[in-house]
Amino acid sequence: MAEMVPNPLYEALGDALRTVEPLVQEIEKGIEAPYQHFHSGKVWTGPTAKRFDAELAHQRTRVRGSGDKILSDLRQTLTRTPRQVTEEEAKMIKRRYGLP
């Protein structure tokens, strides 16, 4: 039986998730504060403000949906990726994805 070693792809995906997750949270917080401030009713009113509000709400929804999708996809891929592989498979994975 071949010796099993840590899967370099599993490790890279875990690193990516740990890097991306706080960035997604930062982006979501970055749009949420202005959105809430704008909705206080003290920033801007009128027809142009209503159009801007609609666009801001649309962009906020896109940001939140995109971030959720990215994180979900990364988590699913990580879940499907074996933690260990044979040494030969690890070498092939490193070559294929340019991993150290």
mmCIF file of C-alpha atoms in Angstrom:
data_model
loop_
_atom_site.group_PDB
_atom_site.id
_atom_site.type_symbol
_atom_site.label_atom_id
_atom_site.label_comp_id
_atom_site.label_asym_id
_atom_site.label_seq_id
_atom_site.Cartn_x
_atom_site.Cartn_y
_atom_site.Cartn_z
ATOM 1 C CA MET A 1 0.000 0.000 0.000
ATOM 2 C CA ALA A 2 1.324 3.443 -0.951
ATOM 3 C CA GLU A 3 2.229 5.858 1.799
ATOM 4 C CA MET A 4 -0.302 8.651 2.259
ATOM 5 C CA VAL A 5 0.828 12.270 2.576
ATOM 6 C CA PRO A 6 -1.009 15.572 3.082
ATOM 7 C CA ASN A 7 -2.802 16.675 -0.074
ATOM 8 C CA PRO A 8 -1.195 19.939 -1.230
ATOM 9 C CA LEU A 9 -4.444 20.955 -2.964
ATOM 10 C CA TYR A 10 -6.409 20.526 0.271
ATOM 11 C CA GLU A 11 -3.874 22.706 2.067
ATOM 12 C CA ALA A 12 -3.969 25.353 -0.698
ATOM 13 C CA LEU A 13 -7.779 25.432 -0.652
ATOM 14 C CA GLY A 14 -7.754 25.806 3.139
ATOM 15 C CA ASP A 15 -5.271 28.675 2.836
ATOM 16 C CA ALA A 16 -7.441 30.304 0.173
ATOM 17 C CA LEU A 17 -10.542 30.042 2.352
ATOM 18 C CA ARG A 18 -8.713 31.540 5.350
ATOM 19 C CA THR A 19 -7.500 34.401 3.134
ATOM 20 C CA VAL A 20 -10.728 35.088 1.255
ATOM 21 C CA GLU A 21 -13.220 34.833 4.117
ATOM 22 C CA PRO A 22 -12.044 37.944 5.990
ATOM 23 C CA LEU A 23 -11.799 39.852 2.697
ATOM 24 C CA VAL A 24 -15.398 38.997 1.821
ATOM 25 C CA GLN A 25 -16.492 40.086 5.294
ATOM 26 C CA GLU A 26 -14.566 43.340 4.928
ATOM 27 C CA ILE A 27 -16.177 44.057 1.552
ATOM 28 C CA GLU A 28 -19.649 43.273 2.891
ATOM 29 C CA LYS A 29 -19.100 45.566 5.890
ATOM 30 C CA GLY A 30 -17.717 48.203 3.550
ATOM 31 C CA ILE A 31 -20.962 48.454 1.623
ATOM 32 C CA GLU A 32 -23.290 47.836 4.570
ATOM 33 C CA ALA A 33 -22.335 50.959 6.562
ATOM 34 C CA PRO A 34 -22.937 53.399 3.682
ATOM 35 C CA TYR A 35 -26.147 51.552 2.799
ATOM 36 C CA GLN A 36 -27.481 51.863 6.355
ATOM 37 C CA HIS A 37 -26.324 55.478 6.619
ATOM 38 C CA PHE A 38 -28.055 56.353 3.358
ATOM 39 C CA HIS A 39 -31.245 54.696 4.601
ATOM 40 C CA SER A 40 -31.271 56.849 7.719
ATOM 41 C CA GLY A 41 -33.034 59.506 5.615
ATOM 42 C CA LYS A 42 -30.548 62.161 6.680
ATOM 43 C CA VAL A 43 -28.141 61.902 3.758
ATOM 44 C CA TRP A 44 -30.033 62.720 0.603
ATOM 45 C CA THR A 45 -33.623 62.807 -0.582
ATOM 46 C CA GLY A 46 -35.476 63.402 -3.813
ATOM 47 C CA PRO A 47 -35.886 61.616 -7.135
ATOM 48 C CA THR A 48 -32.178 61.304 -7.852
ATOM 49 C CA ALA A 49 -31.606 59.930 -4.350
ATOM 50 C CA LYS A 50 -34.274 57.300 -4.993
ATOM 51 C CA ARG A 51 -32.536 56.196 -8.186
ATOM 52 C CA PHE A 52 -29.201 56.126 -6.375
ATOM 53 C CA ASP A 53 -30.805 54.127 -3.561
ATOM 54 C CA ALA A 54 -32.068 51.534 -6.014
ATOM 55 C CA GLU A 55 -28.609 51.179 -7.543
ATOM 56 C CA LEU A 56 -26.929 51.010 -4.128
ATOM 57 C CA ALA A 57 -29.383 48.324 -3.004
ATOM 58 C CA HIS A 58 -28.702 46.380 -6.208
ATOM 59 C CA GLN A 59 -24.929 46.573 -5.729
ATOM 60 C CA ARG A 60 -25.256 45.581 -2.068
ATOM 61 C CA THR A 61 -27.237 42.497 -3.078
ATOM 62 C CA ARG A 62 -24.644 41.613 -5.719
ATOM 63 C CA VAL A 63 -21.769 41.977 -3.258
ATOM 64 C CA ARG A 64 -23.440 39.852 -0.633
ATOM 65 C CA GLY A 65 -24.505 37.188 -3.119
ATOM 66 C CA SER A 66 -21.098 37.021 -4.785
ATOM 67 C CA GLY A 67 -19.260 36.739 -1.487
ATOM 68 C CA ASP A 68 -21.587 34.002 -0.263
ATOM 69 C CA LYS A 69 -21.175 32.106 -3.543
ATOM 70 C CA ILE A 70 -17.383 32.322 -3.481
ATOM 71 C CA LEU A 71 -17.179 31.097 0.102
ATOM 72 C CA SER A 72 -19.737 28.352 -0.504
ATOM 73 C CA ASP A 73 -17.875 27.125 -3.592
ATOM 74 C CA LEU A 74 -14.559 27.096 -1.743
ATOM 75 C CA ARG A 75 -16.053 25.206 1.202
ATOM 76 C CA GLN A 76 -17.704 22.643 -1.082
ATOM 77 C CA THR A 77 -14.506 22.096 -3.031
ATOM 78 C CA LEU A 78 -12.542 21.733 0.204
ATOM 79 C CA THR A 79 -15.090 19.203 1.502
ATOM 80 C CA ARG A 80 -14.798 17.119 -1.686
ATOM 81 C CA THR A 81 -10.991 17.218 -1.665
ATOM 82 C CA PRO A 82 -9.253 14.391 0.184
ATOM 83 C CA ARG A 83 -6.987 15.418 3.047
ATOM 84 C CA GLN A 84 -4.396 12.842 2.084
ATOM 85 C CA VAL A 85 -3.193 11.367 -1.180
ATOM 86 C CA THR A 86 -0.351 9.117 -2.241
ATOM 87 C CA GLU A 87 3.063 10.676 -2.571
ATOM 88 C CA GLU A 88 2.889 10.302 -6.350
ATOM 89 C CA GLU A 89 -0.510 12.013 -6.476
ATOM 90 C CA ALA A 90 0.839 14.846 -4.311
ATOM 91 C CA LYS A 91 3.702 15.374 -6.762
ATOM 92 C CA MET A 92 1.282 15.444 -9.703
ATOM 93 C CA ILE A 93 -1.005 17.911 -7.911
ATOM 94 C CA LYS A 94 1.933 20.191 -7.122
ATOM 95 C CA ARG A 95 3.039 20.178 -10.751
ATOM 96 C CA ARG A 96 -0.477 20.669 -12.113
ATOM 97 C CA TYR A 97 -1.305 23.648 -9.899
ATOM 98 C CA GLY A 98 2.199 25.078 -9.489
ATOM 99 C CA LEU A 99 2.203 24.520 -5.730
ATOM 100 C CA PRO A 100 5.381 24.515 -3.664
#
